[in-house]
GROMACS .gro file of C-alpha atoms in nm:
model
  150
    1UNK     CA    1  11.872  10.370   8.903
    2UNK     CA    2  11.864  10.301   9.295
    3UNK     CA    3  12.062  10.002   9.359
    4UNK     CA    4  12.032   9.697   9.447
    5UNK     CA    5  12.165   9.671   9.738
    6UNK     CA    6  11.940   9.972   9.885
    7UNK     CA    7  11.638   9.715   9.768
    8UNK     CA    8  11.811   9.473   9.951
    9UNK     CA    9  11.793   9.708  10.315
   10UNK     CA   10  11.401   9.817  10.217
   11UNK     CA   11  11.299   9.455  10.246
   12UNK     CA   12  11.551   9.214  10.439
   13UNK     CA   13  11.618   9.497  10.680
   14UNK     CA   14  11.221   9.557  10.861
   15UNK     CA   15  11.236   9.124  10.796
   16UNK     CA   16  11.574   9.112  11.044
   17UNK     CA   17  11.464   9.363  11.308
   18UNK     CA   18  11.097   9.163  11.314
   19UNK     CA   19  11.280   8.883  11.381
   20UNK     CA   20  11.551   8.987  11.652
   21UNK     CA   21  11.227   9.218  11.844
   22UNK     CA   22  10.950   8.992  11.780
   23UNK     CA   23  10.973   8.765  12.056
   24UNK     CA   24  11.108   8.992  12.271
   25UNK     CA   25  10.773   9.189  12.223
   26UNK     CA   26  10.593   8.876  12.303
   27UNK     CA   27  10.777   8.810  12.596
   28UNK     CA   28  10.651   9.142  12.718
   29UNK     CA   29  10.297   9.090  12.620
   30UNK     CA   30  10.333   9.240  12.298
   31UNK     CA   31  10.345   9.622  12.121
   32UNK     CA   32  10.416   9.733  11.812
   33UNK     CA   33  10.639   9.758  11.498
   34UNK     CA   34  10.599  10.086  11.281
   35UNK     CA   35  10.706  10.010  10.916
   36UNK     CA   36  10.806  10.322  10.701
   37UNK     CA   37  10.677  10.175  10.395
   38UNK     CA   38  10.708  10.467  10.079
   39UNK     CA   39  10.458  10.632   9.812
   40UNK     CA   40  10.676  10.393   9.571
   41UNK     CA   41  10.537  10.062   9.781
   42UNK     CA   42  10.223  10.120   9.545
   43UNK     CA   43  10.415  10.297   9.185
   44UNK     CA   44  10.716  10.257   8.988
   45UNK     CA   45  10.879  10.504   8.909
   46UNK     CA   46  11.206  10.480   8.569
   47UNK     CA   47  11.500  10.584   8.893
   48UNK     CA   48  11.381  10.417   9.108
   49UNK     CA   49  11.292  10.064   9.042
   50UNK     CA   50  11.398   9.841   9.212
   51UNK     CA   51  11.340  10.047   9.463
   52UNK     CA   52  10.986  10.022   9.402
   53UNK     CA   53  11.059   9.644   9.422
   54UNK     CA   54  11.133   9.631   9.716
   55UNK     CA   55  10.887   9.888   9.886
   56UNK     CA   56  10.559   9.648   9.781
   57UNK     CA   57  10.807   9.373   9.898
   58UNK     CA   58  10.774   9.555  10.262
   59UNK     CA   59  10.419   9.605  10.213
   60UNK     CA   60  10.359   9.238  10.136
   61UNK     CA   61  10.589   9.118  10.476
   62UNK     CA   62  10.401   9.446  10.665
   63UNK     CA   63  10.119   9.293  10.579
   64UNK     CA   64  10.237   8.945  10.694
   65UNK     CA   65  10.390   9.067  10.991
   66UNK     CA   66  10.024   9.222  11.119
   67UNK     CA   67   9.860   8.913  11.076
   68UNK     CA   68  10.125   8.649  11.247
   69UNK     CA   69  10.191   8.904  11.525
   70UNK     CA   70   9.856   9.041  11.664
   71UNK     CA   71   9.798   8.687  11.905
   72UNK     CA   72  10.138   8.778  12.071
   73UNK     CA   73   9.967   9.145  12.139
   74UNK     CA   74  10.218   9.336  11.909
   75UNK     CA   75  10.004   9.586  11.660
   76UNK     CA   76  10.214   9.611  11.334
   77UNK     CA   77  10.166   9.923  11.147
   78UNK     CA   78  10.274  10.051  10.797
   79UNK     CA   79  10.295  10.410  10.734
   80UNK     CA   80  10.299  10.505  10.361
   81UNK     CA   81  10.430  10.847  10.257
   82UNK     CA   82  10.573  11.059   9.975
   83UNK     CA   83  10.860  11.251  10.010
   84UNK     CA   84  10.936  11.398  10.405
   85UNK     CA   85  11.051  11.689  10.387
   86UNK     CA   86  11.493  11.613  10.468
   87UNK     CA   87  11.824  11.699  10.392
   88UNK     CA   88  11.765  11.382  10.145
   89UNK     CA   89  11.470  11.500  10.013
   90UNK     CA   90  11.600  11.869   9.943
   91UNK     CA   91  11.659  11.847   9.590
   92UNK     CA   92  11.330  11.783   9.517
   93UNK     CA   93  11.046  12.003   9.366
   94UNK     CA   94  10.772  11.760   9.482
   95UNK     CA   95  10.558  11.898   9.805
   96UNK     CA   96  10.699  11.752  10.128
   97UNK     CA   97  10.544  11.652  10.446
   98UNK     CA   98  10.728  11.751  10.760
   99UNK     CA   99  10.859  11.495  10.960
  100UNK     CA  100  10.704  11.578  11.313
  101UNK     CA  101  10.347  11.572  11.093
  102UNK     CA  102  10.439  11.199  11.035
  103UNK     CA  103  10.553  11.128  11.393
  104UNK     CA  104  10.200  11.285  11.565
  105UNK     CA  105  10.010  11.047  11.212
  106UNK     CA  106  10.198  10.739  11.390
  107UNK     CA  107  10.126  10.817  11.692
  108UNK     CA  108   9.715  10.930  11.699
  109UNK     CA  109   9.727  10.531  11.472
  110UNK     CA  110   9.924  10.391  11.692
  111UNK     CA  111   9.741  10.497  11.968
  112UNK     CA  112   9.382  10.433  11.739
  113UNK     CA  113   9.487  10.083  11.706
  114UNK     CA  114   9.489  10.128  11.335
  115UNK     CA  115   9.754   9.930  11.058
  116UNK     CA  116   9.753  10.192  10.802
  117UNK     CA  117   9.898  10.583  10.797
  118UNK     CA  118   9.879  10.723  10.439
  119UNK     CA  119  10.074  11.034  10.554
  120UNK     CA  120  10.038  11.304  10.296
  121UNK     CA  121   9.830  11.368   9.984
  122UNK     CA  122  10.076  11.272   9.739
  123UNK     CA  123  10.072  10.882   9.896
  124UNK     CA  124   9.663  10.929   9.968
  125UNK     CA  125   9.612  10.947   9.600
  126UNK     CA  126   9.840  10.715   9.530
  127UNK     CA  127   9.681  10.482   9.743
  128UNK     CA  128   9.315  10.578   9.576
  129UNK     CA  129   9.428  10.514   9.222
  130UNK     CA  130   9.552  10.147   9.257
  131UNK     CA  131   9.159  10.050   9.223
  132UNK     CA  132   9.089  10.226   8.947
  133UNK     CA  133   9.090  10.061   8.620
  134UNK     CA  134   9.383  10.174   8.446
  135UNK     CA  135   9.600  10.104   8.764
  136UNK     CA  136   9.777  10.437   8.872
  137UNK     CA  137  10.117  10.183   8.901
  138UNK     CA  138  10.057  10.211   8.534
  139UNK     CA  139  10.074  10.547   8.442
  140UNK     CA  140  10.261  10.728   8.740
  141UNK     CA  141  10.398  11.075   8.686
  142UNK     CA  142  10.548  11.216   9.014
  143UNK     CA  143  10.563  11.581   8.822
  144UNK     CA  144  10.261  11.778   8.895
  145UNK     CA  145  10.073  11.877   8.546
  146UNK     CA  146  10.178  12.181   8.444
  147UNK     CA  147   9.889  12.422   8.449
  148UNK     CA  148   9.736  12.392   8.057
  149UNK     CA  149   9.551  12.764   8.100
  150UNK     CA  150   9.846  13.036   8.234
   0.00000   0.00000   0.00000
């Protein structure tokens, strides 16, 4: 299971950074805060329960910051992404998005004044599944289904 300390970091880290930098951004006429969320902010897997819970809280934090900092001219962008092709995910067999692709999407979203980036196909599927009658969060399996007719 993910450690509780890591879960605290994923929520309280962005909160502390935002509290520290929001006054500086306000003093300079606004700016942007980009919060890197996770596909696991919308679903939970057995091995990452506390991490998923903290990322869900981080998503709520991002939405709160967005409304709270709007009047000072600070844009808050939430970036939802599945596995990114880094050393940390090298052992995962799931499809991964390239870091440069995520960075391009973030810059494009900031320029367009958007509030959210859904950076990869897995995360798009999860986001779409959140509105299903039987939500994807109840039956999420990140492993691609085995081909039944091989």
